[in-house]
Amino acid sequence: MVKVWSFIQRQGEKSRSLRLCIRRAMKHRDAFTVKPGDVVVVEGGPGSGKAKFVSQLRNNLERDDLPYVFVDANESRTRWFREYTKQLPTRITNTDRRLEAIIERILPPHYYLIIANADKITDSKLDTVKELIARSRSVILVTMDYNLIHTKVI
């Protein structure tokens, strides 16, 4: 088991690329730049630090005022966007239409997409995930096993 800690550095105002730095056991440090269009997979078993990595990543993105969308594939699609639903007109009652409206009208442009428990993406969630990926700047997939991620996602 390898525990990881992360921090990010903004690469520049124009590119808005991320430089992810991962420290393992406070000794070894890996750094890489997440460019637009990149897909990063964070894989690890229980207790390896995936949740802490995601938490720190989200905190750092907020601190640097970089837009991101976080979804947990264990949750229902309607829960993914609960913080955005109050911005929608109440006349949109169909769940699929509400999700489409949120994705098209409300989500920030050029966001970083973080998908926790990516191995739990089911066929019923696949279309929404593909739409989110298509509109995102870069994707970070967090999973216990890369081989279990739906083949149509990557």
Tab-separated table of C-alpha atoms in Angstrom:
chain	number	residue	atom	x	y	z
A	1	MET	CA	0.000	0.000	0.000
A	2	VAL	CA	1.331	3.411	-1.002
A	3	LYS	CA	-0.149	6.532	0.539
A	4	VAL	CA	-0.151	9.668	-1.548
A	5	TRP	CA	-0.491	13.358	-0.808
A	6	SER	CA	-1.044	15.933	-3.477
A	7	PHE	CA	-0.776	19.585	-4.196
A	8	ILE	CA	-1.204	21.559	-7.369
A	9	GLN	CA	0.557	24.489	-8.902
A	10	ARG	CA	-0.975	26.724	-11.516
A	11	GLN	CA	1.197	26.600	-14.627
A	12	GLY	CA	0.179	29.961	-15.990
A	13	GLU	CA	-2.762	32.290	-16.276
A	14	LYS	CA	-3.286	31.680	-19.995
A	15	SER	CA	-2.907	27.915	-20.199
A	16	ARG	CA	-4.570	27.206	-16.848
A	17	SER	CA	-2.860	23.836	-16.859
A	18	LEU	CA	-2.406	22.020	-13.588
A	19	ARG	CA	0.821	20.639	-12.272
A	20	LEU	CA	0.013	17.764	-9.934
A	21	CYS	CA	2.672	16.837	-7.437
A	22	ILE	CA	2.325	13.575	-5.582
A	23	ARG	CA	4.426	12.799	-2.564
A	24	ARG	CA	4.773	9.232	-1.418
A	25	ALA	CA	5.665	8.719	2.209
A	26	MET	CA	6.952	12.322	2.269
A	27	LYS	CA	10.185	11.263	0.519
A	28	HIS	CA	9.590	10.642	-3.160
A	29	ARG	CA	7.784	13.235	-5.251
A	30	ASP	CA	6.319	12.794	-8.722
A	31	ALA	CA	5.098	15.771	-10.680
A	32	PHE	CA	3.251	15.982	-13.950
A	33	THR	CA	1.226	18.527	-15.845
A	34	VAL	CA	-2.428	17.913	-16.625
A	35	LYS	CA	-3.069	19.559	-19.981
A	36	PRO	CA	-6.432	20.153	-21.630
A	37	GLY	CA	-7.754	16.879	-23.010
A	38	ASP	CA	-5.752	14.699	-20.605
A	39	VAL	CA	-7.315	11.824	-18.712
A	40	VAL	CA	-5.616	10.951	-15.427
A	41	VAL	CA	-6.443	7.707	-13.632
A	42	VAL	CA	-5.789	7.501	-9.902
A	43	GLU	CA	-5.858	3.833	-8.894
A	44	GLY	CA	-5.378	2.256	-5.505
A	45	GLY	CA	-6.794	-0.181	-3.031
A	46	PRO	CA	-8.703	0.596	0.155
A	47	GLY	CA	-6.776	2.932	2.454
A	48	SER	CA	-4.266	3.991	-0.207
A	49	GLY	CA	-5.147	7.688	-0.007
A	50	LYS	CA	-7.440	8.150	-3.023
A	51	ALA	CA	-10.133	9.997	-1.061
A	52	LYS	CA	-7.538	12.238	0.584
A	53	PHE	CA	-5.998	12.955	-2.823
A	54	VAL	CA	-9.402	13.952	-4.247
A	55	SER	CA	-10.231	16.060	-1.192
A	56	GLN	CA	-6.942	17.947	-1.428
A	57	LEU	CA	-7.302	18.334	-5.186
A	58	ARG	CA	-10.792	19.826	-4.786
A	59	ASN	CA	-9.594	22.179	-2.040
A	60	ASN	CA	-6.676	23.333	-4.193
A	61	LEU	CA	-8.867	23.861	-7.253
A	62	GLU	CA	-11.252	25.973	-5.157
A	63	ARG	CA	-8.380	27.920	-3.622
A	64	ASP	CA	-6.996	28.727	-7.083
A	65	ASP	CA	-10.460	29.552	-8.416
A	66	LEU	CA	-10.293	26.827	-11.082
A	67	PRO	CA	-13.674	25.395	-12.121
A	68	TYR	CA	-14.307	21.731	-11.501
A	69	VAL	CA	-17.196	19.301	-11.399
A	70	PHE	CA	-17.092	16.399	-8.955
A	71	VAL	CA	-19.273	13.333	-9.348
A	72	ASP	CA	-19.295	10.112	-7.356
A	73	ALA	CA	-20.336	7.189	-9.542
A	74	ASN	CA	-21.746	5.448	-6.446
A	75	GLU	CA	-24.448	8.135	-6.220
A	76	SER	CA	-27.449	8.573	-8.484
A	77	ARG	CA	-27.162	10.991	-11.401
A	78	THR	CA	-29.631	13.397	-9.789
A	79	ARG	CA	-27.403	13.700	-6.708
A	80	TRP	CA	-24.385	14.580	-8.870
A	81	PHE	CA	-25.864	17.989	-9.624
A	82	ARG	CA	-27.878	18.759	-6.495
A	83	GLU	CA	-25.932	21.989	-5.893
A	84	TYR	CA	-26.898	23.248	-9.363
A	85	THR	CA	-30.601	22.302	-9.388
A	86	LYS	CA	-31.754	25.426	-7.542
A	87	GLN	CA	-30.502	27.501	-10.491
A	88	LEU	CA	-32.979	25.800	-12.856
A	89	PRO	CA	-36.518	26.921	-13.581
A	90	THR	CA	-38.952	24.776	-11.608
A	91	ARG	CA	-40.970	24.035	-14.744
A	92	ILE	CA	-38.336	21.499	-15.853
A	93	THR	CA	-39.515	18.406	-14.017
A	94	ASN	CA	-38.284	15.519	-16.202
A	95	THR	CA	-35.059	14.171	-14.649
A	96	ASP	CA	-33.231	13.668	-17.943
A	97	ARG	CA	-34.216	17.141	-19.160
A	98	ARG	CA	-33.107	18.668	-15.860
A	99	LEU	CA	-29.711	16.969	-16.176
A	100	GLU	CA	-29.359	18.134	-19.781
A	101	ALA	CA	-30.252	21.687	-18.784
A	102	ILE	CA	-27.718	21.681	-15.971
A	103	ILE	CA	-24.963	20.360	-18.218
A	104	GLU	CA	-25.774	22.759	-21.068
A	105	ARG	CA	-26.632	25.943	-19.165
A	106	ILE	CA	-25.241	25.920	-15.665
A	107	LEU	CA	-21.964	24.006	-15.383
A	108	PRO	CA	-18.904	26.255	-15.607
A	109	PRO	CA	-17.091	26.240	-18.967
A	110	HIS	CA	-13.801	24.359	-19.326
A	111	TYR	CA	-14.037	22.586	-16.006
A	112	TYR	CA	-11.884	19.819	-14.600
A	113	LEU	CA	-14.000	16.700	-14.190
A	114	ILE	CA	-13.276	14.492	-11.189
A	115	ILE	CA	-15.082	11.148	-11.118
A	116	ALA	CA	-14.766	9.197	-7.873
A	117	ASN	CA	-15.469	5.455	-7.903
A	118	ALA	CA	-15.157	5.481	-11.694
A	119	ASP	CA	-15.329	1.686	-11.727
A	120	LYS	CA	-18.985	2.001	-10.625
A	121	ILE	CA	-20.146	3.806	-13.787
A	122	THR	CA	-23.063	1.785	-15.101
A	123	ASP	CA	-24.741	1.760	-18.495
A	124	SER	CA	-27.537	3.960	-17.124
A	125	LYS	CA	-24.996	6.655	-16.163
A	126	LEU	CA	-22.784	6.292	-19.220
A	127	ASP	CA	-24.469	8.872	-21.482
A	128	THR	CA	-24.306	11.542	-18.776
A	129	VAL	CA	-20.654	10.730	-18.054
A	130	LYS	CA	-19.770	10.900	-21.753
A	131	GLU	CA	-21.478	14.298	-22.047
A	132	LEU	CA	-19.581	15.593	-19.006
A	133	ILE	CA	-16.287	14.316	-20.427
A	134	ALA	CA	-16.979	15.918	-23.809
A	135	ARG	CA	-17.505	19.330	-22.183
A	136	SER	CA	-14.639	19.112	-19.687
A	137	ARG	CA	-11.129	20.454	-19.927
A	138	SER	CA	-9.455	17.401	-18.390
A	139	VAL	CA	-10.687	14.293	-16.582
A	140	ILE	CA	-9.450	12.696	-13.373
A	141	LEU	CA	-10.830	9.203	-12.777
A	142	VAL	CA	-10.449	7.704	-9.325
A	143	THR	CA	-10.877	3.947	-9.028
A	144	MET	CA	-9.880	0.870	-7.090
A	145	ASP	CA	-9.137	-1.011	-10.309
A	146	TYR	CA	-8.446	0.495	-13.727
A	147	ASN	CA	-9.603	-2.707	-15.436
A	148	LEU	CA	-13.115	-2.276	-14.022
A	149	ILE	CA	-13.716	1.140	-15.578
A	150	HIS	CA	-16.379	0.932	-18.279
A	151	THR	CA	-14.578	0.480	-21.603
A	152	LYS	CA	-16.656	3.216	-23.242
A	153	VAL	CA	-15.492	5.831	-20.722
A	154	ILE	CA	-11.815	5.760	-21.712
